[in-house]
Amino acid sequence: RRHGLWFRLRKLLLWLLGVYIAIPFLVKLCPAIQAKLVFLNFVRVPYFIDLKRPQDQGLNHTCNYYLQPEEDVTIGVWHTVPAALWKNARGKEQLWFEEALGSSHPVILYLHGNAGTRGGDHRVELYKVLSSLGYHVVTFDYRGWGDSVGSPSERGMTYDALHVFDWIKARSGDNPVYIWGHSLGTGVATNLVRRLCERETPPDALILESPFTNIREEARSHPFSIYRYFPGFDWFFLDPITTSGIKFANDENVKYISCSLLILHAEDDPVVPFHLGKKLYNIAATSRSFRDYKVQFVPFHTDLGYRHKYIYRSPELPRILREFLGKSEHEHHH
């Protein structure tokens, strides 16, 4: 019997080894697999949420819109008004919400990370915090995420963000508009802001939460990359990402960005290592494009346990934003 068990165990181990060795070849032959792993747009957590009803997530002062950046693309958008407008927002239609963007409150365009939707728990909690601090929060699902229609790509995500930014600017009058990217959304954010700076319509500030330098370095340091010591790791795993046109080159983009920059990163982040956020800050801080602007890095100590997506819990966050954005609002008016 023991002999039979050993035989079965050996068979299982050989089978697992075979799969382990086959996966890199599969990824190399089919780069689309690697693109899917970067985007994780098929992961719809929490599953049973109706994105048309933000009030189900406790967002009673939020309107759901649909915008159309390109012919075959429709994206789902949530607009949460500042807490001060809560009472007025009850039972109002889309037009009221759009006009409210012109009220004298700053606007934050929030670009979420991979996996999940605009209704993800930690995202909703952040919208609530920002709303309580007096900001409009506009967020959306990129094409291929949530109930948004289209196929995901870096170019498409950036284009969707640009479309929403222009849509906000057309309605927000002179109010400051800030861009906030989290995780993979930091890649979309710097792509967007670089384009905005190049066309001379920069946002009033850029906030990057848990950012990386570029997608290759992030993939190499990601906790799930059990293959990072595999011979030819770059060739098997990183080159297919590049082949798919996915770069998210934050480290390149910051050299072309001219607006205030705030980076927030938890030291115990298990998804995007803290050292990548710090490295990005060092590149930005020494870049000539930022010489007239404020560049700030705020670390959150390991003991706080904020990890990859819980910085919104920090009791310090309101003060950090007030001090940082207060200064960029000051720059905005001068």
Coordinates of C-alpha atoms in Angstrom, one line a residue:
R1 CA 0.0 0.0 0.0
R2 CA 2.8 2.4 0.9
H3 CA 4.4 1.6 -2.4
G4 CA 1.1 2.5 -4.2
L5 CA 0.8 5.8 -2.3
W6 CA 4.4 6.7 -3.1
F7 CA 3.7 6.0 -6.8
R8 CA 0.6 8.2 -6.8
L9 CA 2.5 11.0 -5.0
R10 CA 5.4 10.8 -7.5
K11 CA 2.9 10.9 -10.4
L12 CA 1.2 14.0 -8.9
L13 CA 4.6 15.7 -8.3
L14 CA 5.7 15.0 -11.9
W15 CA 2.3 16.3 -13.2
L16 CA 2.7 19.5 -11.2
L17 CA 6.3 20.0 -12.4
G18 CA 5.0 19.5 -15.9
V19 CA 2.4 22.2 -15.5
Y20 CA 4.9 24.5 -13.8
I21 CA 7.3 24.2 -16.8
A22 CA 4.5 24.4 -19.4
I23 CA 3.0 27.7 -18.1
P24 CA 5.9 30.0 -19.2
F25 CA 5.8 28.5 -22.7
L26 CA 2.0 29.0 -22.8
V27 CA 2.4 32.6 -21.8
K28 CA 5.1 33.1 -24.3
L29 CA 3.0 31.6 -27.1
C30 CA -0.1 33.5 -26.1
P31 CA 0.8 37.0 -24.8
A32 CA -3.0 37.7 -24.3
I33 CA -2.8 35.5 -21.1
Q34 CA -0.3 37.8 -19.6
A35 CA -2.3 40.9 -20.5
K36 CA -5.3 39.4 -18.8
L37 CA -3.2 38.8 -15.6
V38 CA -2.1 42.4 -15.6
F39 CA -5.7 43.8 -16.0
L40 CA -7.6 41.1 -14.1
N41 CA -10.8 42.8 -15.4
F42 CA -12.6 39.5 -15.4
V43 CA -12.5 39.4 -11.6
R44 CA -15.8 41.0 -10.6
V45 CA -15.5 41.3 -6.8
P46 CA -17.9 41.9 -5.0
Y47 CA -20.0 39.8 -7.5
F48 CA -23.6 40.6 -6.7
I49 CA -23.6 44.3 -6.9
D50 CA -25.8 46.4 -9.2
L51 CA -23.5 49.1 -10.5
K52 CA -26.6 51.1 -11.6
R53 CA -27.4 51.5 -7.9
P54 CA -24.5 53.1 -6.0
Q55 CA -26.9 53.7 -3.1
D56 CA -26.7 50.0 -2.4
Q57 CA -23.1 50.6 -1.3
G58 CA -24.1 53.4 1.0
L59 CA -23.4 56.1 -1.5
N60 CA -26.8 57.9 -1.2
H61 CA -25.4 61.1 -2.9
T62 CA -24.0 59.4 -6.0
C63 CA -25.3 59.3 -9.6
N64 CA -24.6 56.6 -12.1
Y65 CA -23.9 57.8 -15.7
Y66 CA -22.8 56.2 -18.9
L67 CA -20.4 58.0 -21.2
Q68 CA -19.2 57.1 -24.7
P69 CA -15.5 57.8 -25.3
E70 CA -15.5 56.0 -28.7
E71 CA -18.0 54.5 -31.1
D72 CA -18.2 51.0 -29.7
V73 CA -17.2 51.9 -26.1
T74 CA -19.5 52.8 -23.2
I75 CA -18.2 53.3 -19.7
G76 CA -20.0 53.4 -16.4
V77 CA -19.3 56.4 -14.2
W78 CA -20.1 57.3 -10.6
H79 CA -20.3 60.9 -9.4
T80 CA -20.4 61.4 -5.7
V81 CA -21.0 65.0 -4.6
P82 CA -19.4 66.6 -1.5
A83 CA -21.1 65.7 1.8
A84 CA -22.3 69.3 2.1
L85 CA -24.6 68.7 -0.9
W86 CA -26.0 65.4 0.4
K87 CA -29.5 66.7 1.3
N88 CA -29.9 68.6 -1.9
A89 CA -28.8 65.5 -3.9
R90 CA -31.7 63.3 -2.8
G91 CA -33.8 62.1 -5.6
K92 CA -32.1 64.4 -8.2
E93 CA -31.5 63.4 -11.8
Q94 CA -28.3 63.3 -13.8
L95 CA -28.6 66.9 -15.0
W96 CA -28.6 68.2 -11.4
F97 CA -25.4 66.2 -10.6
E98 CA -23.7 67.5 -13.8
E99 CA -24.5 71.1 -12.9
A100 CA -23.3 70.5 -9.3
L101 CA -19.8 70.1 -10.7
G102 CA -19.9 73.9 -11.3
S103 CA -20.5 74.5 -7.5
S104 CA -17.5 75.8 -5.7
H105 CA -16.0 72.5 -4.7
P106 CA -12.9 70.9 -6.1
V107 CA -13.2 67.7 -8.1
I108 CA -11.2 64.5 -7.8
L109 CA -11.1 62.1 -10.8
Y110 CA -10.3 58.7 -9.3
L111 CA -8.6 56.0 -11.4
H112 CA -8.9 52.6 -9.8
G113 CA -6.5 49.7 -10.0
N114 CA -6.9 46.3 -11.6
A115 CA -9.6 43.7 -10.7
G116 CA -13.0 44.5 -9.3
T117 CA -15.1 47.5 -10.3
R118 CA -15.8 51.1 -9.3
G119 CA -18.0 49.5 -6.6
G120 CA -15.1 47.7 -4.8
D121 CA -15.2 48.0 -1.0
H122 CA -12.0 49.9 -0.4
R123 CA -12.8 52.2 -3.3
V124 CA -16.2 53.1 -2.0
E125 CA -14.7 53.8 1.5
L126 CA -12.3 56.3 -0.1
Y127 CA -15.1 58.1 -2.0
K128 CA -16.9 58.5 1.3
V129 CA -13.8 60.0 2.9
L130 CA -13.1 62.4 0.0
S131 CA -16.8 63.4 -0.1
S132 CA -16.7 64.2 3.6
L133 CA -13.7 66.4 3.0
G134 CA -15.6 68.5 0.5
Y135 CA -14.6 67.0 -2.8
H136 CA -16.7 65.8 -5.8
V137 CA -15.5 62.3 -6.7
V138 CA -15.9 61.1 -10.2
T139 CA -14.8 57.5 -10.9
F140 CA -15.5 55.0 -13.7
D141 CA -14.8 51.5 -14.9
Y142 CA -12.4 51.4 -17.9
R143 CA -13.6 49.6 -21.0
G144 CA -13.9 45.9 -20.3
W145 CA -14.3 46.4 -16.5
G146 CA -17.6 46.3 -14.5
D147 CA -20.5 47.1 -16.8
S148 CA -18.3 49.1 -19.3
V149 CA -18.3 47.8 -22.8
G150 CA -15.1 47.3 -24.9
S151 CA -11.8 45.4 -24.7
P152 CA -9.1 46.5 -22.2
S153 CA -5.8 47.9 -23.4
E154 CA -3.5 50.5 -22.0
R155 CA -4.3 52.9 -24.8
G156 CA -8.0 52.4 -24.3
M157 CA -7.8 53.0 -20.5
T158 CA -5.9 56.2 -21.0
Y159 CA -8.3 57.4 -23.6
D160 CA -11.3 56.7 -21.3
A161 CA -9.6 58.7 -18.6
L162 CA -9.0 61.6 -21.0
H163 CA -12.6 61.5 -22.1
V164 CA -13.9 61.7 -18.5
F165 CA -11.4 64.4 -17.6
D166 CA -12.6 66.6 -20.5
W167 CA -16.2 65.8 -19.6
I168 CA -15.5 67.1 -16.0
K169 CA -13.6 70.2 -17.2
A170 CA -16.5 71.1 -19.5
R171 CA -18.8 71.3 -16.4
S172 CA -16.5 72.3 -13.5
G173 CA -15.8 75.9 -14.4
D174 CA -12.8 77.3 -12.5
N175 CA -12.9 74.6 -9.8
P176 CA -9.7 72.7 -9.3
V177 CA -9.6 69.2 -10.8
Y178 CA -7.2 66.7 -9.2
I179 CA -6.3 63.2 -10.5
W180 CA -6.0 60.3 -8.1
G181 CA -4.6 57.0 -9.3
H182 CA -4.3 53.8 -7.2
S183 CA -2.0 50.8 -8.0
L184 CA -2.5 50.0 -11.8
G185 CA -4.5 53.2 -11.9
T186 CA -1.3 55.2 -11.2
G187 CA -0.1 54.0 -14.7
V188 CA -3.3 55.4 -16.3
A189 CA -3.0 58.6 -14.2
T190 CA 0.6 59.4 -15.3
N191 CA -0.3 58.5 -18.9
L192 CA -3.2 60.9 -18.7
V193 CA -1.4 63.7 -17.0
R194 CA 1.5 63.5 -19.3
R195 CA -0.9 64.0 -22.2
L196 CA -2.7 66.8 -20.4
C197 CA 0.6 68.6 -19.8
E198 CA 1.7 68.1 -23.4
R199 CA -1.4 69.8 -24.6
E200 CA -1.0 72.5 -21.9
T201 CA -4.2 71.7 -19.9
P202 CA -2.6 70.2 -16.8
P203 CA -4.7 69.2 -13.8
D204 CA -4.3 71.1 -10.5
A205 CA -2.5 68.2 -8.9
L206 CA -1.7 64.5 -9.2
I207 CA -2.0 62.0 -6.4
L208 CA -0.5 58.5 -6.7
E209 CA -1.4 55.9 -4.2
S210 CA 0.7 52.8 -4.1
P211 CA 2.5 53.5 -7.4
F212 CA 5.2 51.5 -9.2
T213 CA 7.9 52.6 -11.6
N214 CA 6.8 50.7 -14.7
I215 CA 4.9 47.5 -15.3
R216 CA 8.0 45.3 -15.9
E217 CA 9.5 46.2 -12.5
E218 CA 6.2 45.7 -10.8
A219 CA 5.7 42.3 -12.4
R220 CA 9.2 41.3 -11.4
S221 CA 8.5 42.2 -7.7
H222 CA 4.9 41.1 -7.5
P223 CA 4.3 38.5 -4.7
F224 CA 2.6 36.2 -7.2
S225 CA 5.6 35.9 -9.5
I226 CA 6.6 32.5 -8.4
Y227 CA 8.6 32.3 -11.6
R228 CA 10.9 35.3 -10.9
Y229 CA 13.9 32.9 -10.4
F230 CA 12.9 30.8 -13.4
P231 CA 15.6 30.9 -16.1
G232 CA 14.6 33.4 -18.8
F233 CA 11.9 35.0 -16.6
D234 CA 12.1 38.3 -18.6
W235 CA 11.8 36.5 -21.9
F236 CA 8.9 34.3 -20.9
F237 CA 6.9 36.7 -18.7
L238 CA 7.9 40.3 -19.1
D239 CA 8.5 40.5 -22.9
P240 CA 4.9 39.3 -23.6
I241 CA 3.6 42.2 -21.5
T242 CA 5.6 44.6 -23.6
T243 CA 4.5 42.8 -26.8
S244 CA 0.9 43.4 -25.8
G245 CA 1.7 47.1 -25.7
I246 CA 1.5 47.4 -21.9
K247 CA 4.1 49.7 -20.4
F248 CA 2.5 51.9 -17.8
A249 CA 5.8 53.8 -17.6
N250 CA 5.3 56.0 -14.6
D251 CA 9.1 56.5 -14.4
E252 CA 9.2 57.9 -17.9
N253 CA 5.9 59.9 -17.7
V254 CA 6.9 61.9 -14.6
K255 CA 9.7 63.5 -16.6
Y256 CA 7.0 65.2 -18.7
I257 CA 4.6 66.2 -16.0
S258 CA 4.4 69.7 -14.6
C259 CA 1.9 69.9 -11.8
S260 CA 2.0 69.2 -8.0
L261 CA 2.6 65.6 -7.2
L262 CA 1.7 63.7 -4.0
I263 CA 2.8 60.0 -3.5
L264 CA 1.2 57.9 -0.8
H265 CA 2.6 54.4 0.0
A266 CA 2.3 52.0 2.9
E267 CA 5.6 50.3 3.9
D268 CA 3.8 46.9 4.3
D269 CA 2.3 47.0 0.8
P270 CA 2.4 43.3 -0.3
V271 CA 1.3 44.0 -3.9
V272 CA 3.4 47.0 -5.1
P273 CA 6.6 47.1 -3.0
F274 CA 7.2 50.2 -1.1
H275 CA 10.7 50.6 -2.6
L276 CA 9.1 51.1 -6.1
G277 CA 7.0 54.1 -4.8
K278 CA 10.1 55.6 -3.2
K279 CA 12.1 55.1 -6.4
L280 CA 9.4 56.8 -8.4
Y281 CA 9.4 59.7 -6.0
N282 CA 13.2 60.1 -6.3
I283 CA 12.9 60.2 -10.1
A284 CA 10.2 62.8 -10.0
A285 CA 11.9 64.9 -7.3
T286 CA 15.0 65.3 -9.4
S287 CA 13.1 65.9 -12.7
R288 CA 13.3 69.3 -14.2
S289 CA 9.6 69.3 -15.1
F290 CA 8.7 69.6 -11.4
R291 CA 11.1 72.3 -10.6
D292 CA 8.3 74.9 -10.0
Y293 CA 6.0 72.4 -8.3
K294 CA 5.7 70.6 -5.1
V295 CA 6.6 66.9 -5.0
Q296 CA 5.8 65.1 -1.8
F297 CA 6.2 61.5 -0.6
V298 CA 4.2 60.3 2.4
P299 CA 5.1 56.9 3.8
F300 CA 2.7 55.0 6.2
H301 CA 4.5 52.8 8.8
T302 CA 4.2 49.0 8.7
D303 CA 2.6 49.0 12.2
L304 CA -0.5 50.8 10.8
G305 CA -1.3 47.8 8.6
Y306 CA -2.6 49.8 5.6
R307 CA -1.0 47.4 3.2
H308 CA -2.0 47.9 -0.5
K309 CA -5.5 49.5 -0.3
Y310 CA -6.3 50.8 3.2
I311 CA -4.6 54.1 3.3
Y312 CA -8.1 55.7 3.3
R313 CA -8.3 54.6 7.0
S314 CA -5.5 56.9 8.0
P315 CA -6.7 59.6 10.4
E316 CA -3.8 61.7 9.0
L317 CA -5.2 61.7 5.4
P318 CA -7.5 64.7 5.7
R319 CA -4.6 66.8 7.1
I320 CA -2.2 65.5 4.4
L321 CA -4.6 66.4 1.6
R322 CA -5.6 69.7 3.1
E323 CA -1.9 70.8 3.4
F324 CA -0.9 69.5 0.0
L325 CA -4.0 70.5 -2.0
G326 CA -4.4 73.8 -0.2
K327 CA -1.0 74.7 -1.5
S328 CA -1.8 73.6 -5.1
E329 CA -5.1 75.5 -4.9
H330 CA -3.0 78.5 -4.0
E331 CA -0.8 77.9 -7.0
H332 CA -4.0 77.5 -9.1
H333 CA -5.2 81.0 -8.3
H334 CA -1.9 82.8 -8.8

